[in-house]
Amino acid sequence: MSHSYSLAYLTSNTLTPPQAIQLAAELGYRFVGLRLAPNAPGAPQQALIGRPDILRETLAAQRDTGVGVFDLEIIRIGEGFDPRASLPLLDAGAALKAKAVLVAGDDADTARLADSYARLCELMLPYGMTADLEFMPWTTVPDARTALGIVDAAGRPANAGILVDALHVARSGTSFDDLRALPRELLHYAQICDAPTSAQLGRAFTVEEMIHTARCERLLPGEGGIDLRGLFAALPADLPVSVEVPNETRLPQAGQPDWARQALAASRAVLELGA
């Protein structure tokens, strides 16, 4: 089955939202992902919130190309989380007709994290977007089993979701059986990339190494050691795929258009040509 592909922010982080949409259309992506809120204070993001001029340009690019916005980044749930702080992001998502918001869990109190997640889902319900909790091995939601536990503890809201990132599956101890155990209604999209595995390295990765790879040094699908075909075979065949391949060395060398083109071609080669 042919997947629909989204050009993730980390694969196109040199571009403004309208530029990302234009490039996605030229290359054959159906969607884009945008980072309209930073993943840490002072970290990079795409300007749009509070910029009606850029919002108008982005909406015009959507109308002209037919490329949609799939997911927005990022909402982080920490100890003092107030879901109302996310209202500007949610308002932007509603205007863009985004489908999902990426959520990270940082609160070490898992009961409080589940409660905060439930409150976020309740706030988001009128906006028509899902709250997709991404498990990452260095966070308090390190694997798929923990993510499912948080969502279940939150009462499994109607707009709840779990985001599967191939890199985090490989480095968290999440098994393909764990993926198959995730309820279909919680799966809205998955992220693809490649990387070396701990088996290839001969030891476990440090937290610092895992974070660096995730943000700065992923490989194109097919270049690393992750069993991507096995991983995606454990997920629904019609699941949209976000192509997330940040590489701070190779992206500038290739140039933004060619890197995004290579990333899409490599993803298709793994998921479709080898099927």
Short mmCIF file of N, CA and C in Angstrom, two decimals, residues 17-18 21 48 52-67 69 92-97:
data_model
loop_
_atom_site.label_atom_id
_atom_site.label_comp_id
_atom_site.label_asym_id
_atom_site.label_seq_id
_atom_site.Cartn_x
_atom_site.Cartn_y
_atom_site.Cartn_z
N PRO A 17 7.09 28.35 7.10
CA PRO A 17 5.94 27.48 6.80
C PRO A 17 5.48 27.53 5.34
N PRO A 18 5.30 28.69 4.73
CA PRO A 18 4.89 28.65 3.31
C PRO A 18 5.95 28.04 2.40
N ILE A 21 5.68 24.26 2.62
CA ILE A 21 4.54 23.75 1.86
C ILE A 21 4.83 23.75 0.37
N LEU A 48 5.14 32.00 13.09
CA LEU A 48 3.78 32.06 12.55
C LEU A 48 2.82 32.59 13.60
N PRO A 52 0.25 37.47 11.58
CA PRO A 52 -0.84 37.26 10.63
C PRO A 52 -0.39 37.28 9.17
N ASP A 53 0.69 37.98 8.88
CA ASP A 53 1.19 38.01 7.50
C ASP A 53 1.68 36.62 7.08
N ILE A 54 2.41 35.95 7.98
CA ILE A 54 2.91 34.61 7.64
C ILE A 54 1.76 33.60 7.62
N LEU A 55 0.80 33.76 8.50
CA LEU A 55 -0.36 32.88 8.47
C LEU A 55 -1.09 33.01 7.13
N ARG A 56 -1.28 34.23 6.66
CA ARG A 56 -1.95 34.42 5.36
C ARG A 56 -1.15 33.76 4.24
N GLU A 57 0.18 33.92 4.26
CA GLU A 57 1.02 33.30 3.22
C GLU A 57 0.93 31.78 3.28
N THR A 58 0.89 31.25 4.50
CA THR A 58 0.82 29.79 4.66
C THR A 58 -0.51 29.25 4.17
N LEU A 59 -1.59 29.93 4.51
CA LEU A 59 -2.91 29.49 4.04
C LEU A 59 -3.00 29.58 2.52
N ALA A 60 -2.41 30.62 1.96
CA ALA A 60 -2.40 30.75 0.50
C ALA A 60 -1.61 29.63 -0.15
N ALA A 61 -0.48 29.27 0.45
CA ALA A 61 0.32 28.15 -0.09
C ALA A 61 -0.46 26.85 -0.01
N GLN A 62 -1.19 26.65 1.07
CA GLN A 62 -2.03 25.45 1.17
C GLN A 62 -3.07 25.42 0.06
N ARG A 63 -3.74 26.54 -0.14
CA ARG A 63 -4.78 26.59 -1.18
C ARG A 63 -4.19 26.36 -2.57
N ASP A 64 -3.02 26.93 -2.82
CA ASP A 64 -2.42 26.84 -4.14
C ASP A 64 -1.89 25.44 -4.46
N THR A 65 -1.42 24.74 -3.43
CA THR A 65 -0.74 23.46 -3.66
C THR A 65 -1.57 22.24 -3.28
N GLY A 66 -2.51 22.39 -2.38
CA GLY A 66 -3.25 21.24 -1.86
C GLY A 66 -2.51 20.48 -0.79
N VAL A 67 -1.32 20.96 -0.39
CA VAL A 67 -0.56 20.32 0.68
C VAL A 67 -1.13 20.76 2.03
N VAL A 69 -1.29 20.65 6.42
CA VAL A 69 -0.45 20.59 7.62
C VAL A 69 -0.91 19.39 8.43
N ALA A 92 -3.57 28.47 16.08
CA ALA A 92 -2.88 28.39 14.79
C ALA A 92 -3.20 27.08 14.09
N GLY A 93 -3.21 26.00 14.84
CA GLY A 93 -3.53 24.70 14.26
C GLY A 93 -4.92 24.66 13.66
N ALA A 94 -5.87 25.27 14.36
CA ALA A 94 -7.23 25.30 13.83
C ALA A 94 -7.29 26.07 12.51
N ALA A 95 -6.58 27.19 12.45
CA ALA A 95 -6.56 28.00 11.23
C ALA A 95 -5.93 27.22 10.06
N LEU A 96 -4.92 26.43 10.37
CA LEU A 96 -4.20 25.66 9.34
C LEU A 96 -4.85 24.32 9.04
N LYS A 97 -5.90 23.98 9.82
CA LYS A 97 -6.57 22.68 9.71
C LYS A 97 -5.58 21.52 9.94
#
